[in-house]
Amino acid sequence: MKTALAAVIVAGALLAAGAAQANADLANKHCSKCHEMDKKKKGPAYKATAAKYKGKADAEASLLKAITDPNGDHPEMTTKPSADEVRTVLKWVLQQ
């Protein structure tokens, strides 16, 4: 029983690590022109964004609107991620 539980825990950790890497890859694909993890580029660092919005219930919705608004802060985006991709990246960024 302990071995099965350990296997489930390890499998869950590997899946979570894979999802986190996929989210980082998605962020790199669409956002790396202007954002980095720890350093400000044209836009704020991911960690700075996470700190700024920490504890704010409307953080994801507010950022989603700002990013997807054609007249908003992101007119220079060279790729056009779907709303689902933006949500995925936002969740990842807000967890940093």
Protein backbone atom coordinates (compact mmCIF):
# COMPACT_ATOMS: atom_id res chain seq x y z
CA MET A 1 0.00 0.00 0.00
CA LYS A 2 2.81 2.43 0.88
CA THR A 3 4.55 1.67 -2.41
CA ALA A 4 1.39 2.38 -4.41
CA LEU A 5 0.85 5.66 -2.55
CA ALA A 6 4.47 6.67 -3.14
CA ALA A 7 4.09 5.87 -6.85
CA VAL A 8 0.98 8.04 -7.06
CA ILE A 9 2.75 10.92 -5.29
CA VAL A 10 5.78 10.67 -7.58
CA ALA A 11 3.57 10.48 -10.69
CA GLY A 12 1.63 13.55 -9.54
CA ALA A 13 4.85 15.47 -8.95
CA LEU A 14 6.15 14.56 -12.40
CA LEU A 15 2.90 15.62 -14.03
CA ALA A 16 2.97 18.94 -12.16
CA ALA A 17 6.59 19.51 -13.18
CA GLY A 18 5.72 18.73 -16.80
CA ALA A 19 2.77 21.14 -16.71
CA ALA A 20 4.93 23.87 -15.19
CA GLN A 21 7.52 23.39 -17.95
CA ALA A 22 4.80 23.46 -20.61
CA ASN A 23 3.53 26.74 -19.15
CA ALA A 24 7.04 28.18 -19.11
CA ASP A 25 7.47 27.09 -22.73
CA LEU A 26 4.19 28.78 -23.65
CA ALA A 27 5.31 31.98 -21.90
CA ASN A 28 8.62 31.85 -23.77
CA LYS A 29 6.80 31.36 -27.07
CA HIS A 30 4.48 34.32 -26.69
CA CYS A 31 5.97 36.65 -24.07
CA SER A 32 9.77 36.45 -24.03
CA LYS A 33 10.19 39.44 -26.36
CA CYS A 34 9.10 41.71 -23.51
CA HIS A 35 9.18 39.67 -20.27
CA GLU A 36 11.62 37.54 -18.26
CA MET A 37 11.32 35.71 -14.96
CA ASP A 38 13.50 37.94 -12.77
CA LYS A 39 14.44 40.91 -14.92
CA LYS A 40 12.46 43.80 -16.38
CA LYS A 41 12.69 44.06 -20.14
CA LYS A 42 10.18 46.06 -22.12
CA GLY A 43 7.56 44.79 -19.67
CA PRO A 44 7.78 43.76 -16.01
CA ALA A 45 9.39 40.55 -14.80
CA TYR A 46 7.02 37.66 -14.16
CA LYS A 47 7.95 37.63 -10.48
CA ALA A 48 7.26 41.36 -10.18
CA THR A 49 3.82 40.85 -11.73
CA ALA A 50 3.09 37.97 -9.35
CA ALA A 51 4.12 40.12 -6.37
CA LYS A 52 2.05 43.08 -7.54
CA TYR A 53 -1.11 41.01 -7.91
CA LYS A 54 -0.60 38.66 -4.96
CA GLY A 55 -3.83 38.24 -2.99
CA LYS A 56 -5.97 40.14 -5.51
CA ALA A 57 -9.01 38.08 -6.40
CA ASP A 58 -9.46 39.76 -9.78
CA ALA A 59 -5.81 39.54 -10.84
CA GLU A 60 -6.27 36.96 -13.58
CA ALA A 61 -9.35 38.66 -15.07
CA SER A 62 -7.74 42.09 -14.92
CA LEU A 63 -4.54 40.93 -16.60
CA LEU A 64 -6.45 38.89 -19.18
CA LYS A 65 -8.39 41.97 -20.19
CA ALA A 66 -5.24 44.11 -20.40
CA ILE A 67 -3.41 41.54 -22.52
CA THR A 68 -6.22 40.69 -24.92
CA ASP A 69 -7.56 44.23 -25.41
CA PRO A 70 -6.47 45.27 -28.92
CA ASN A 71 -6.09 48.86 -27.69
CA GLY A 72 -4.32 47.83 -24.48
CA ASP A 73 -0.75 47.36 -23.34
CA HIS A 74 0.20 44.57 -25.74
CA PRO A 75 -0.19 45.85 -29.31
CA GLU A 76 3.39 44.83 -30.14
CA MET A 77 2.80 41.11 -29.63
CA THR A 78 4.21 39.25 -32.62
CA THR A 79 2.26 36.08 -31.86
CA LYS A 80 -1.43 35.92 -31.15
CA PRO A 81 -2.04 33.44 -28.34
CA SER A 82 -5.56 32.17 -27.78
CA ALA A 83 -7.46 33.32 -24.70
CA ASP A 84 -6.89 29.85 -23.20
CA GLU A 85 -3.13 30.15 -23.76
CA VAL A 86 -3.13 33.59 -22.13
CA ARG A 87 -5.07 32.22 -19.13
CA THR A 88 -2.63 29.32 -18.82
CA VAL A 89 0.38 31.65 -18.85
CA LEU A 90 -1.30 34.07 -16.42
CA LYS A 91 -1.98 31.30 -13.91
CA TRP A 92 1.65 30.24 -14.19
CA VAL A 93 2.96 33.82 -13.84
CA LEU A 94 0.77 34.51 -10.80
CA GLN A 95 2.21 31.40 -9.10
CA GLN A 96 5.79 32.67 -9.35
